[in-house]
Each structure stands twice: as structure tokens, then as C-alpha cells.
Amino acid sequence: MSAATGLLGGKVVAISGVGPGLGRTLAVRCAENGADVVLAARTRERLDEVAAEVTALGRRALSVPTDITDDESAAALVATAVDEFGAVDVLINNAFSVPSMKPLARTDFQQIRDSVELTVLGALRLTQLFTPTLTATEGAVVNINSMVLRHSQERYGSYKLAKSALLAMSQSLATELGPQGIRVNSVAPGYIWGPILQGYFEHQAGKYGTTVEQIYEHTAAAADLRRLPTTEEIADAVIFLASPMASAVTGQCLDVNCGEFHH
Ligand SMILES: NC(=O)c1ccc[n+]([C@@H]2O[C@H](COP(=O)([O-])OP(=O)(O)OC[C@H]3O[C@@H](n4cnc5c(N)ncnc54)[C@H](OP(=O)(O)O)[C@@H]3O)[C@@H](O)[C@H]2O)c1
């Protein structure tokens, strides 16, 4: 085991929603910054794959298959993490499933409920359950939001509804948990340039007879930096907010979008 140096040296970070995109990168990047990680999502195989990447970096990883919409499953996550590591310093709420992309007028209420159940109540359930150990460590929560906060484009209504409630909740939790020393912040990524978006651009390129490079350039033209942020760059903003570097920052939302939207 290497010495725990880095922005998160010696910290234990729990990540909810470890998928192939940002969740995986967050886990690897936290380990590179000195943290041990608790990995939670429903698919054990993926957790174990990411755990192997973390341990290859010399940090400890604990895979806990979890459904964050289920009280018992979420409680078991927290108990297992505290049992293994003694305490948890950081909770990152990243879990995600593709929301309804229909106009709100035609969106089935159950789809909206499911989205709120996962994005809002899932994050709140974990925050409630982790609060005792986060109080003990004067820890931090980072909620992964989205640039959907900053626009009202068609078909994003369900997603915006859930993510806006997540932002409101993060701000209220910052006020409520601040006296216990717990910081609560949000990161709102824009497009994330990684394998998932690349696959989508490849699909679009085939459909419209153009190239991935052209679609990338067209998309990036709206951003001040004329490029899209990488998964690693989003993860680094999360790590900053989770780290002692941000010890006076709470109740804030950091937009990471290469300047596509100003806030
Ligand atoms: N991708 C983008 O371009 C983009 C842009 C802006 C914001 N974001 C935000 O960034 C975050 C990560 O997005 P991503 O696409 O990169 O996702 P990801 O990290 O690849 O995966 C998220 C994982 O959440 C897990 N999950 C879903 N429901 C769950 C549940 N009930 N309990 C536990 N885990 C659950 C899923 O794994 P299981 O199925 O194994 O449970 C899924 O693989 C999201 O909050 C998203 O809103 C993404």
C-alpha cells in the first residue's frame, strides 16, 4: 500500500452510481489522489472491475452492490463501509439512468417519479444515512448535477425537473449540515467527452453521413474553449470540492462545461 498522499490522502470516499462513465473515472481519480473508495451500484461485475483498477493503484476498494432507491440496501451500504473503513469522509452522489426525453406534456408521471426517486430521493437517502459518519469526520458531500440546470431545451424537462430539485436539496442540506461541519456542494458537467459520448457521436455520424470530428466541432463551437470537458476534468472538479482545498466552500454549484454556459 502506497503512502496516502494527494488531495484526498488518507480519506475514504463513497461513490454511489459507479457506471462506465463518470462513476468509474471518479473512483480511479480519487484513488490516484490518495483515497480508499467504496463503490456502490447495482451491477457487481462493474464494481469489481473498477475495484481492480483502484487496488492496482495501491488503494483499497470495497464493492457493495446497492440499489440506492431501497432503504435496506442503502443502509447495508453505509454499515458495510463503516465496518470496513471505520469512517467515511466523502460521499459522491453520481447515480444516473437515462431520463424520459419526451416533452413534459407527454411524459408518463411514473417516469418522472422514477427519475425523482433516483436522482433526488436516492441522494437524500444516502446523505441521511451517511450523516453520522460524515459528522464524525467533518466530511463532504458532492452531488453530480448537469448543465440542464442552465437551459430549458425541449425534451429535457424530466431531467431538468429532477436535477433542479437535486440542486435545491443540496443547498438546503448545506445549511442544515453546516453546523456539524459537513460541506455539501454540486458539480454541473456539460457534455462529457469520453467513450459514451464518442459512441453517440459515431452513431450520429453514421446516421447523418458526417464524421465524429465534425459533430465534435459543431458541438464544441458553443463553448468558449471550443472543446468539450473530459471525464477526468469533471472528476477533478469533484475532487477539489471534496478536498481540504475547498474547506470554506459549501452550498455551491461548480459548472464544468468549457464555458458553454456562464452562471
Ligand atoms: N454523461 C454526460 O454527458 C453527463 C452530462 C452532464 C451530467 N451528467 C451526470 O453525471 C453523472 C454520471 O453520468 P454517467 O452517464 O457518466 O453515468 P455513469 O457514472 O457511467 O453510471 C451511473 C451508474 O449509476 C448506477 N445506478 C442507476 N440506478 C441506480 C440505483 N438505483 N442504485 C445504484 N446505482 C444506480 C448505474 O449502474 P447500475 O445499473 O449497475 O446500478 C449506472 O451505471 C450523472 O449524475 C449525470 O446526470 C452526465
PDB file of N, CA and C in Angstrom, residues 174-220:
ATOM      1  N   ALA A 174     -26.773  21.913   2.725  1.00  0.00           N
ATOM      2  CA  ALA A 174     -25.577  22.668   3.129  1.00  0.00           C
ATOM      3  C   ALA A 174     -25.891  23.503   4.367  1.00  0.00           C
ATOM      4  N   THR A 175     -27.072  24.128   4.370  1.00  0.00           N
ATOM      5  CA  THR A 175     -27.475  24.949   5.525  1.00  0.00           C
ATOM      6  C   THR A 175     -27.703  24.076   6.754  1.00  0.00           C
ATOM      7  N   GLU A 176     -28.383  22.935   6.540  1.00  0.00           N
ATOM      8  CA  GLU A 176     -28.739  22.088   7.686  1.00  0.00           C
ATOM      9  C   GLU A 176     -27.530  21.366   8.285  1.00  0.00           C
ATOM     10  N   LEU A 177     -26.597  20.941   7.424  1.00  0.00           N
ATOM     11  CA  LEU A 177     -25.480  20.115   7.910  1.00  0.00           C
ATOM     12  C   LEU A 177     -24.225  20.935   8.206  1.00  0.00           C
ATOM     13  N   GLY A 178     -24.220  22.190   7.779  1.00  0.00           N
ATOM     14  CA  GLY A 178     -23.054  23.045   8.014  1.00  0.00           C
ATOM     15  C   GLY A 178     -22.629  23.118   9.475  1.00  0.00           C
ATOM     16  N   PRO A 179     -23.585  23.304  10.405  1.00  0.00           N
ATOM     17  CA  PRO A 179     -23.190  23.393  11.816  1.00  0.00           C
ATOM     18  C   PRO A 179     -22.488  22.133  12.322  1.00  0.00           C
ATOM     19  N   GLN A 180     -22.703  20.998  11.637  1.00  0.00           N
ATOM     20  CA  GLN A 180     -21.998  19.762  12.021  1.00  0.00           C
ATOM     21  C   GLN A 180     -20.647  19.643  11.311  1.00  0.00           C
ATOM     22  N   GLY A 181     -20.306  20.643  10.519  1.00  0.00           N
ATOM     23  CA  GLY A 181     -19.008  20.610   9.839  1.00  0.00           C
ATOM     24  C   GLY A 181     -19.037  19.903   8.500  1.00  0.00           C
ATOM     25  N   ILE A 182     -20.234  19.525   8.037  1.00  0.00           N
ATOM     26  CA  ILE A 182     -20.333  18.820   6.751  1.00  0.00           C
ATOM     27  C   ILE A 182     -20.586  19.841   5.637  1.00  0.00           C
ATOM     28  N   ARG A 183     -19.790  19.760   4.575  1.00  0.00           N
ATOM     29  CA  ARG A 183     -19.969  20.631   3.414  1.00  0.00           C
ATOM     30  C   ARG A 183     -20.758  19.881   2.339  1.00  0.00           C
ATOM     31  N   VAL A 184     -21.651  20.592   1.651  1.00  0.00           N
ATOM     32  CA  VAL A 184     -22.453  19.966   0.581  1.00  0.00           C
ATOM     33  C   VAL A 184     -22.364  20.849  -0.662  1.00  0.00           C
ATOM     34  N   ASN A 185     -21.795  20.325  -1.728  1.00  0.00           N
ATOM     35  CA  ASN A 185     -21.638  21.088  -2.967  1.00  0.00           C
ATOM     36  C   ASN A 185     -22.095  20.267  -4.168  1.00  0.00           C
ATOM     37  N   SER A 186     -22.182  20.940  -5.314  1.00  0.00           N
ATOM     38  CA  SER A 186     -22.617  20.283  -6.553  1.00  0.00           C
ATOM     39  C   SER A 186     -21.620  20.578  -7.665  1.00  0.00           C
ATOM     40  N   VAL A 187     -21.505  19.641  -8.597  1.00  0.00           N
ATOM     41  CA  VAL A 187     -20.781  19.870  -9.847  1.00  0.00           C
ATOM     42  C   VAL A 187     -21.771  19.659 -10.983  1.00  0.00           C
ATOM     43  N   ALA A 188     -21.842  20.639 -11.888  1.00  0.00           N
ATOM     44  CA  ALA A 188     -22.753  20.533 -13.030  1.00  0.00           C
ATOM     45  C   ALA A 188     -21.939  20.387 -14.311  1.00  0.00           C
ATOM     46  N   PRO A 189     -21.737  19.151 -14.768  1.00  0.00           N
ATOM     47  CA  PRO A 189     -20.983  18.966 -16.013  1.00  0.00           C
ATOM     48  C   PRO A 189     -21.820  19.356 -17.224  1.00  0.00           C
ATOM     49  N   GLY A 190     -21.124  19.827 -18.261  1.00  0.00           N
ATOM     50  CA  GLY A 190     -21.763  19.953 -19.568  1.00  0.00           C
ATOM     51  C   GLY A 190     -21.626  18.613 -20.268  1.00  0.00           C
ATOM     52  N   TYR A 191     -21.442  18.659 -21.587  1.00  0.00           N
ATOM     53  CA  TYR A 191     -21.122  17.411 -22.285  1.00  0.00           C
ATOM     54  C   TYR A 191     -19.873  16.822 -21.648  1.00  0.00           C
ATOM     55  N   ILE A 192     -19.795  15.498 -21.586  1.00  0.00           N
ATOM     56  CA  ILE A 192     -18.585  14.869 -21.049  1.00  0.00           C
ATOM     57  C   ILE A 192     -17.952  14.056 -22.167  1.00  0.00           C
ATOM     58  N   TRP A 193     -16.745  14.470 -22.581  1.00  0.00           N
ATOM     59  CA  TRP A 193     -16.074  13.780 -23.685  1.00  0.00           C
ATOM     60  C   TRP A 193     -15.376  12.522 -23.185  1.00  0.00           C
ATOM     61  N   GLY A 194     -16.024  11.414 -23.451  1.00  0.00           N
ATOM     62  CA  GLY A 194     -15.488  10.104 -23.056  1.00  0.00           C
ATOM     63  C   GLY A 194     -16.099   9.068 -23.983  1.00  0.00           C
ATOM     64  N   PRO A 195     -15.871   7.791 -23.692  1.00  0.00           N
ATOM     65  CA  PRO A 195     -16.311   6.727 -24.601  1.00  0.00           C
ATOM     66  C   PRO A 195     -17.819   6.746 -24.892  1.00  0.00           C
ATOM     67  N   ILE A 196     -18.632   7.174 -23.908  1.00  0.00           N
ATOM     68  CA  ILE A 196     -20.091   7.116 -24.112  1.00  0.00           C
ATOM     69  C   ILE A 196     -20.525   8.166 -25.144  1.00  0.00           C
ATOM     70  N   LEU A 197     -20.034   9.398 -24.969  1.00  0.00           N
ATOM     71  CA  LEU A 197     -20.391  10.458 -25.927  1.00  0.00           C
ATOM     72  C   LEU A 197     -19.771  10.164 -27.297  1.00  0.00           C
ATOM     73  N   GLN A 198     -18.561   9.610 -27.294  1.00  0.00           N
ATOM     74  CA  GLN A 198     -17.909   9.259 -28.556  1.00  0.00           C
ATOM     75  C   GLN A 198     -18.759   8.234 -29.322  1.00  0.00           C
ATOM     76  N   GLY A 199     -19.266   7.241 -28.588  1.00  0.00           N
ATOM     77  CA  GLY A 199     -20.127   6.219 -29.206  1.00  0.00           C
ATOM     78  C   GLY A 199     -21.390   6.852 -29.786  1.00  0.00           C
ATOM     79  N   TYR A 200     -21.937   7.833 -29.062  1.00  0.00           N
ATOM     80  CA  TYR A 200     -23.145   8.519 -29.532  1.00  0.00           C
ATOM     81  C   TYR A 200     -22.840   9.331 -30.792  1.00  0.00           C
ATOM     82  N   PHE A 201     -21.701  10.018 -30.798  1.00  0.00           N
ATOM     83  CA  PHE A 201     -21.316  10.801 -31.982  1.00  0.00           C
ATOM     84  C   PHE A 201     -21.070   9.871 -33.178  1.00  0.00           C
ATOM     85  N   GLU A 202     -20.502   8.696 -32.917  1.00  0.00           N
ATOM     86  CA  GLU A 202     -20.280   7.724 -34.009  1.00  0.00           C
ATOM     87  C   GLU A 202     -21.624   7.305 -34.603  1.00  0.00           C
ATOM     88  N   HIS A 203     -22.587   7.070 -33.724  1.00  0.00           N
ATOM     89  CA  HIS A 203     -23.930   6.697 -34.170  1.00  0.00           C
ATOM     90  C   HIS A 203     -24.535   7.813 -35.030  1.00  0.00           C
ATOM     91  N   GLN A 204     -24.406   9.052 -34.543  1.00  0.00           N
ATOM     92  CA  GLN A 204     -24.947  10.201 -35.288  1.00  0.00           C
ATOM     93  C   GLN A 204     -24.232  10.385 -36.627  1.00  0.00           C
ATOM     94  N   ALA A 205     -22.913  10.192 -36.620  1.00  0.00           N
ATOM     95  CA  ALA A 205     -22.125  10.359 -37.847  1.00  0.00           C
ATOM     96  C   ALA A 205     -22.600   9.370 -38.909  1.00  0.00           C
ATOM     97  N   GLY A 206     -22.848   8.121 -38.488  1.00  0.00           N
ATOM     98  CA  GLY A 206     -23.342   7.100 -39.424  1.00  0.00           C
ATOM     99  C   GLY A 206     -24.719   7.471 -39.950  1.00  0.00           C
ATOM    100  N   LYS A 207     -25.541   7.990 -39.056  1.00  0.00           N
ATOM    101  CA  LYS A 207     -26.934   8.306 -39.419  1.00  0.00           C
ATOM    102  C   LYS A 207     -27.018   9.479 -40.397  1.00  0.00           C
ATOM    103  N   TYR A 208     -26.161  10.492 -40.174  1.00  0.00           N
ATOM    104  CA  TYR A 208     -26.272  11.707 -40.976  1.00  0.00           C
ATOM    105  C   TYR A 208     -25.173  11.841 -42.036  1.00  0.00           C
ATOM    106  N   GLY A 209     -24.360  10.792 -42.200  1.00  0.00           N
ATOM    107  CA  GLY A 209     -23.339  10.821 -43.241  1.00  0.00           C
ATOM    108  C   GLY A 209     -22.278  11.876 -43.000  1.00  0.00           C
ATOM    109  N   THR A 210     -21.906  12.086 -41.743  1.00  0.00           N
ATOM    110  CA  THR A 210     -20.850  13.051 -41.427  1.00  0.00           C
ATOM    111  C   THR A 210     -19.789  12.340 -40.588  1.00  0.00           C
ATOM    112  N   THR A 211     -18.865  13.099 -39.982  1.00  0.00           N
ATOM    113  CA  THR A 211     -17.804  12.447 -39.203  1.00  0.00           C
ATOM    114  C   THR A 211     -17.923  12.829 -37.723  1.00  0.00           C
ATOM    115  N   VAL A 212     -17.296  12.016 -36.896  1.00  0.00           N
ATOM    116  CA  VAL A 212     -17.280  12.300 -35.457  1.00  0.00           C
ATOM    117  C   VAL A 212     -16.611  13.658 -35.221  1.00  0.00           C
ATOM    118  N   GLU A 213     -15.532  13.936 -35.971  1.00  0.00           N
ATOM    119  CA  GLU A 213     -14.806  15.191 -35.790  1.00  0.00           C
ATOM    120  C   GLU A 213     -15.709  16.396 -36.082  1.00  0.00           C
ATOM    121  N   GLN A 214     -16.515  16.273 -37.144  1.00  0.00           N
ATOM    122  CA  GLN A 214     -17.410  17.391 -37.490  1.00  0.00           C
ATOM    123  C   GLN A 214     -18.470  17.606 -36.416  1.00  0.00           C
ATOM    124  N   ILE A 215     -19.008  16.514 -35.893  1.00  0.00           N
ATOM    125  CA  ILE A 215     -20.031  16.649 -34.845  1.00  0.00           C
ATOM    126  C   ILE A 215     -19.397  17.236 -33.586  1.00  0.00           C
ATOM    127  N   TYR A 216     -18.187  16.775 -33.276  1.00  0.00           N
ATOM    128  CA  TYR A 216     -17.484  17.316 -32.106  1.00  0.00           C
ATOM    129  C   TYR A 216     -17.289  18.830 -32.269  1.00  0.00           C
ATOM    130  N   GLU A 217     -16.784  19.239 -33.440  1.00  0.00           N
ATOM    131  CA  GLU A 217     -16.508  20.668 -33.665  1.00  0.00           C
ATOM    132  C   GLU A 217     -17.775  21.496 -33.591  1.00  0.00           C
ATOM    133  N   HIS A 218     -18.843  20.961 -34.180  1.00  0.00           N
ATOM    134  CA  HIS A 218     -20.128  21.669 -34.159  1.00  0.00           C
ATOM    135  C   HIS A 218     -20.610  21.836 -32.708  1.00  0.00           C
ATOM    136  N   THR A 219     -20.483  20.772 -31.926  1.00  0.00           N
ATOM    137  CA  THR A 219     -20.950  20.813 -30.532  1.00  0.00           C
ATOM    138  C   THR A 219     -20.064  21.749 -29.713  1.00  0.00           C
ATOM    139  N   ALA A 220     -18.757  21.655 -29.935  1.00  0.00           N
ATOM    140  CA  ALA A 220     -17.816  22.436 -29.134  1.00  0.00           C
ATOM    141  C   ALA A 220     -17.833  23.921 -29.515  1.00  0.00           C
TER     142      ALA A 220
END
